[in-house]
Tab-separated table of C-alpha atoms and ligand atoms in Angstrom:
chain	number	residue	atom	x	y	z
A	1	UNK	CA	134.661	92.636	175.505
A	2	UNK	CA	136.624	90.729	172.907
A	3	UNK	CA	136.803	92.333	169.416
A	4	UNK	CA	137.790	90.592	166.175
A	5	UNK	CA	141.510	90.787	165.509
A	6	UNK	CA	143.273	89.900	162.236
A	7	UNK	CA	147.052	89.519	162.630
A	8	UNK	CA	149.378	89.987	159.750
A	9	UNK	CA	152.957	88.893	160.467
A	10	UNK	CA	156.025	88.257	158.442
A	11	UNK	CA	159.489	89.698	157.607
A	12	UNK	CA	160.034	93.169	156.264
A	13	UNK	CA	159.113	93.919	152.664
A	14	UNK	CA	156.506	91.202	152.192
A	15	UNK	CA	153.653	93.673	151.700
A	16	UNK	CA	152.279	93.387	155.245
A	17	UNK	CA	151.631	97.076	155.610
A	18	UNK	CA	149.796	97.317	152.244
A	19	UNK	CA	147.642	94.168	152.889
A	20	UNK	CA	146.991	95.187	156.495
A	21	UNK	CA	145.839	98.677	155.435
A	22	UNK	CA	143.577	97.228	152.807
A	23	UNK	CA	142.009	94.787	155.292
A	24	UNK	CA	141.497	97.572	157.938
A	25	UNK	CA	139.866	99.756	155.327
A	26	UNK	CA	137.680	96.951	153.984
A	27	UNK	CA	136.326	96.017	157.430
A	28	UNK	CA	136.486	99.582	158.921
A	29	UNK	CA	138.768	98.165	161.604
A	30	UNK	CA	141.541	99.978	163.605
A	31	UNK	CA	145.136	99.453	162.522
A	32	UNK	CA	148.201	98.657	164.646
A	33	UNK	CA	151.669	99.246	163.091
A	34	UNK	CA	153.638	97.497	165.859
A	35	UNK	CA	156.924	97.950	164.025
A	36	UNK	CA	156.459	101.757	164.405
A	37	UNK	CA	156.529	101.299	168.247
A	38	UNK	CA	159.913	99.563	167.999
A	39	UNK	CA	161.235	102.180	165.541
A	40	UNK	CA	160.032	104.998	167.874
A	41	UNK	CA	161.571	103.316	170.873
A	42	UNK	CA	164.926	103.171	169.144
A	43	UNK	CA	164.716	106.728	167.865
A	44	UNK	CA	163.705	108.073	171.272
A	45	UNK	CA	166.645	106.198	172.892
A	46	UNK	CA	169.147	107.494	170.364
A	47	UNK	CA	167.896	111.012	170.839
A	48	UNK	CA	168.571	110.743	174.535
A	49	UNK	CA	171.989	109.317	174.050
A	50	UNK	CA	170.978	105.909	175.352
A	51	UNK	CA	172.910	102.887	174.115
A	52	UNK	CA	170.581	100.484	172.163
A	53	UNK	CA	171.922	97.520	174.157
A	54	UNK	CA	171.180	99.068	177.541
A	55	UNK	CA	167.992	96.943	178.216
A	56	UNK	CA	166.781	98.738	181.393
A	57	UNK	CA	167.180	102.225	179.987
A	58	UNK	CA	165.625	101.361	176.604
A	59	UNK	CA	162.726	99.577	178.346
A	60	UNK	CA	162.103	102.651	180.476
A	61	UNK	CA	161.914	104.705	177.236
A	62	UNK	CA	159.516	102.241	175.754
A	63	UNK	CA	157.218	102.426	178.860
A	64	UNK	CA	157.124	106.143	178.753
A	65	UNK	CA	156.968	106.623	174.971
A	66	UNK	CA	155.072	109.843	174.299
A	67	UNK	CA	153.568	109.018	170.895
A	68	UNK	CA	150.502	110.121	169.032
A	69	UNK	CA	149.216	108.501	165.787
A	70	UNK	CA	147.393	111.374	164.049
A	71	UNK	CA	144.937	110.397	161.338
A	72	UNK	CA	144.115	113.079	158.798
A	73	UNK	CA	141.060	113.193	156.497
A	74	UNK	CA	142.988	111.639	153.569
A	75	UNK	CA	143.690	108.544	155.583
A	76	UNK	CA	147.366	109.448	156.106
A	77	UNK	CA	148.860	108.816	159.496
A	78	UNK	CA	151.294	111.330	161.097
A	79	UNK	CA	153.412	109.971	163.970
A	80	UNK	CA	154.298	112.419	166.667
A	81	UNK	CA	157.069	111.663	169.150
A	82	UNK	CA	157.060	114.114	171.974
A	83	UNK	CA	154.920	116.492	169.742
A	84	UNK	CA	157.441	116.371	166.898
A	85	UNK	CA	156.501	114.757	163.518
A	86	UNK	CA	158.876	111.809	162.990
A	87	UNK	CA	156.839	110.032	160.323
A	88	UNK	CA	159.739	110.135	157.822
A	89	UNK	CA	162.548	109.782	160.372
A	90	UNK	CA	161.326	106.382	161.466
A	91	UNK	CA	160.983	104.961	157.915
A	92	UNK	CA	164.654	104.857	156.962
A	93	UNK	CA	166.461	101.460	156.738
A	94	UNK	CA	168.698	102.670	159.611
A	95	UNK	CA	165.584	103.200	161.792
A	96	UNK	CA	164.411	99.704	160.835
A	97	UNK	CA	167.690	98.162	161.840
A	98	UNK	CA	167.779	100.038	165.088
A	99	UNK	CA	164.270	98.950	165.786
A	100	UNK	CA	165.297	95.307	165.151
A	101	UNK	CA	168.164	95.740	167.723
A	102	UNK	CA	165.934	96.990	170.520
A	103	UNK	CA	163.341	94.318	169.595
A	104	UNK	CA	165.697	91.613	170.824
A	105	UNK	CA	165.454	92.901	174.374
A	106	UNK	CA	162.804	91.052	176.420
A	107	UNK	CA	162.132	93.986	178.744
A	108	UNK	CA	161.470	96.297	175.750
A	109	UNK	CA	158.946	93.753	174.339
A	110	UNK	CA	157.323	93.418	177.682
A	111	UNK	CA	157.115	97.191	178.062
A	112	UNK	CA	155.285	97.574	174.624
A	113	UNK	CA	152.888	94.575	175.168
A	114	UNK	CA	149.933	96.295	176.835
A	115	UNK	CA	150.241	99.393	174.625
A	116	UNK	CA	149.821	97.108	171.614
A	117	UNK	CA	146.843	95.267	173.106
A	118	UNK	CA	145.090	98.526	173.866
A	119	UNK	CA	144.638	98.977	170.083
A	120	UNK	CA	142.067	96.161	170.110
A	121	UNK	CA	138.936	98.295	170.242
A	122	UNK	CA	135.531	97.903	168.577
A	123	UNK	CA	134.674	97.201	165.757
A	124	UNK	CA	137.976	95.360	165.358
A	125	UNK	CA	141.736	95.513	164.696
A	126	UNK	CA	144.170	94.590	162.010
A	127	UNK	CA	147.633	94.197	163.657
A	128	UNK	CA	150.771	94.225	161.567
A	129	UNK	CA	154.076	92.936	162.917
A	130	UNK	CA	156.225	89.938	163.757
A	131	UNK	CA	154.681	88.429	166.779
A	132	UNK	CA	151.079	89.553	166.508
A	133	UNK	CA	149.754	85.990	166.037
A	134	UNK	CA	152.187	84.214	168.337
A	135	UNK	CA	152.313	86.559	171.373
A	136	UNK	CA	150.431	89.842	171.353
A	137	UNK	CA	147.114	88.603	169.976
A	138	UNK	CA	147.480	84.913	170.366
A	139	UNK	CA	143.679	84.501	170.479
A	140	UNK	CA	143.187	86.416	167.138
A	141	UNK	CA	140.266	85.338	164.937
A	142	UNK	CA	142.396	85.142	161.792
A	143	UNK	CA	146.256	84.902	161.588
A	144	UNK	CA	148.035	85.587	158.321
A	145	UNK	CA	151.770	85.108	157.782
A	146	UNK	CA	153.235	86.637	154.607
A	147	UNK	CA	156.507	85.554	153.005
A	148	UNK	CA	158.523	86.380	149.853
A	149	UNK	CA	162.125	85.875	148.797
A	150	UNK	CA	164.734	88.279	150.050
A	151	UNK	CA	165.457	89.617	146.511
A	152	UNK	CA	161.775	90.398	145.876
A	153	UNK	CA	161.529	92.152	149.237
A	154	UNK	CA	164.628	94.179	148.620
A	155	UNK	CA	163.290	95.365	145.261
A	156	UNK	CA	160.006	96.363	146.747
A	157	UNK	CA	161.781	98.270	149.544
A	158	UNK	CA	163.961	99.882	147.050
A	159	UNK	CA	161.014	101.251	145.186
A	160	UNK	CA	159.292	102.416	148.320
A	161	UNK	CA	162.335	104.300	149.552
A	162	UNK	CA	162.910	105.986	146.211
A	163	UNK	CA	159.248	106.988	145.992
A	164	UNK	CA	159.522	108.580	149.342
A	165	UNK	CA	162.631	110.536	148.105
A	166	UNK	CA	164.944	108.592	150.449
A	167	UNK	CA	168.400	107.172	149.552
A	168	UNK	CA	168.617	103.527	148.591
A	169	UNK	CA	171.049	100.863	147.267
A	170	UNK	CA	169.623	97.596	146.098
A	171	UNK	CA	172.620	95.312	146.897
A	172	UNK	CA	172.953	96.861	150.371
A	173	UNK	CA	169.228	96.386	150.944
A	174	UNK	CA	169.386	92.719	150.194
A	175	UNK	CA	172.181	92.247	152.743
A	176	UNK	CA	170.429	94.435	155.374
A	177	UNK	CA	167.156	92.525	154.919
A	178	UNK	CA	168.902	89.141	155.357
A	179	UNK	CA	170.686	90.339	158.511
A	180	UNK	CA	167.493	91.826	159.924
A	181	UNK	CA	165.499	88.636	159.214
A	182	UNK	CA	168.238	86.607	160.890
A	183	UNK	CA	168.167	88.814	163.982
A	184	UNK	CA	164.350	88.794	164.082
A	185	UNK	CA	164.155	85.008	163.666
A	186	UNK	CA	166.861	83.994	166.104
A	187	UNK	CA	165.995	86.185	169.128
A	188	UNK	CA	164.946	84.323	172.264
A	189	UNK	CA	161.748	86.347	173.060
A	190	UNK	CA	158.893	86.248	170.477
A	191	UNK	CA	161.028	85.432	167.434
A	192	UNK	CA	159.615	85.923	163.950
A	193	UNK	CA	157.698	82.770	163.110
A	194	UNK	CA	154.172	81.818	161.956
A	195	UNK	CA	151.757	80.858	164.775
A	196	UNK	CA	150.744	77.221	164.594
A	197	UNK	CA	147.279	78.247	163.441
A	198	UNK	CA	148.469	80.910	160.991
A	199	UNK	CA	147.796	80.793	157.189
A	200	UNK	CA	151.021	81.352	155.271
A	201	UNK	CA	150.665	83.395	151.980
A	202	UNK	CA	153.682	83.656	149.609
A	203	UNK	CA	153.551	87.155	147.948
A	204	UNK	CA	156.647	86.725	145.763
A	205	UNK	CA	155.152	86.617	142.240
A	206	UNK	CA	151.683	87.875	142.930
A	207	UNK	CA	149.967	91.214	142.707
A	208	UNK	CA	148.619	93.070	145.708
A	209	UNK	CA	145.147	92.475	144.373
A	210	UNK	CA	145.611	88.683	144.256
A	211	UNK	CA	147.141	88.556	147.786
A	212	UNK	CA	144.410	90.817	149.201
A	213	UNK	CA	141.641	88.676	147.543
A	214	UNK	CA	143.176	85.564	149.188
A	215	UNK	CA	143.512	87.269	152.549
A	216	UNK	CA	139.904	88.331	152.378
A	217	UNK	CA	138.785	84.772	151.713
A	218	UNK	CA	140.403	83.734	154.938
A	219	UNK	CA	138.532	86.559	156.868
A	220	UNK	CA	135.111	85.478	155.850
A	221	UNK	CA	132.479	86.067	158.601
A	222	UNK	CA	134.784	88.196	160.714
A	223	UNK	CA	132.601	91.261	160.627
A	224	UNK	CA	128.811	91.486	160.134
A	225	UNK	CA	127.830	92.982	156.759
A	226	UNK	CA	131.249	92.431	155.057
B	301	LIG	O1	157.777	96.172	160.550
B	301	LIG	P1	158.949	97.066	160.664
B	301	LIG	O2	159.916	96.969	159.576
B	301	LIG	O3	158.473	98.476	160.863
B	301	LIG	O4	159.624	96.545	162.011
B	301	LIG	C1	160.934	97.060	162.410
B	301	LIG	C2	161.629	96.152	163.333
B	301	LIG	O5	160.927	96.084	164.577
B	301	LIG	C3	161.659	94.690	162.875
B	301	LIG	O6	162.890	94.408	162.197
B	301	LIG	C4	161.652	93.863	164.182
B	301	LIG	C5	160.911	94.794	165.126
B	301	LIG	N1	159.482	94.278	165.375
B	301	LIG	C6	159.293	93.259	166.235
B	301	LIG	O7	160.252	92.772	166.789
B	301	LIG	N2	158.031	92.899	166.523
B	301	LIG	C7	156.978	93.443	165.940
B	301	LIG	N3	155.741	93.069	166.217
B	301	LIG	C8	157.220	94.502	164.957
B	301	LIG	C9	158.510	94.866	164.673
């Protein structure tokens, strides 16, 4: 059975997570945070002392990733890696950079492919990532690609990190974001880019409400009764 899938791709800090969650909530769809899988793979590798450039060893870790996404009644998601809560550990900038490093390895991407596709269950899925529309769900019903300037994204990241009680430095964040974008865009397998049939939304100077309203317009007719 094919279920409706909405893909939301784009670089870090464009508001993908927020917009994807709002869409999933609105339609009552499942939600895939594909970046979390890359973050978890890197974390699990480092914890085992595996070098992040060792493609075979990191891919084996990705294949055997023991991860549980626990949804509590308030809608919060706890992420358990080998039964240990790593929800905060995977959200640091360092974890994001490490994720981006393992994400360049084709065998790692291949190892995570089916795991991501398995999230597409009734009544539907919102998939957040970099290659959701181009590779993982290339037949998706609606493909959105969010963009924003590096400065705006760094400022948003800065606020998110401070709110979570994590350390942050704005200038450092801009540099890290630019480096990570470059790595994500230039890798040979599934680089960050909009699918040919994606709709690009610039979120730079717009509120979440405005972007969400536009995203919803593009999803018309995707689920009965919505
Ligand atoms: O969305 P995020 O910041 O959690 O993603 C972390 C890194 O993981 C990102 O810099 C690149 C990689 N990634 C990817 O290559 N493909 C995806 N679908 C999602 C994330």
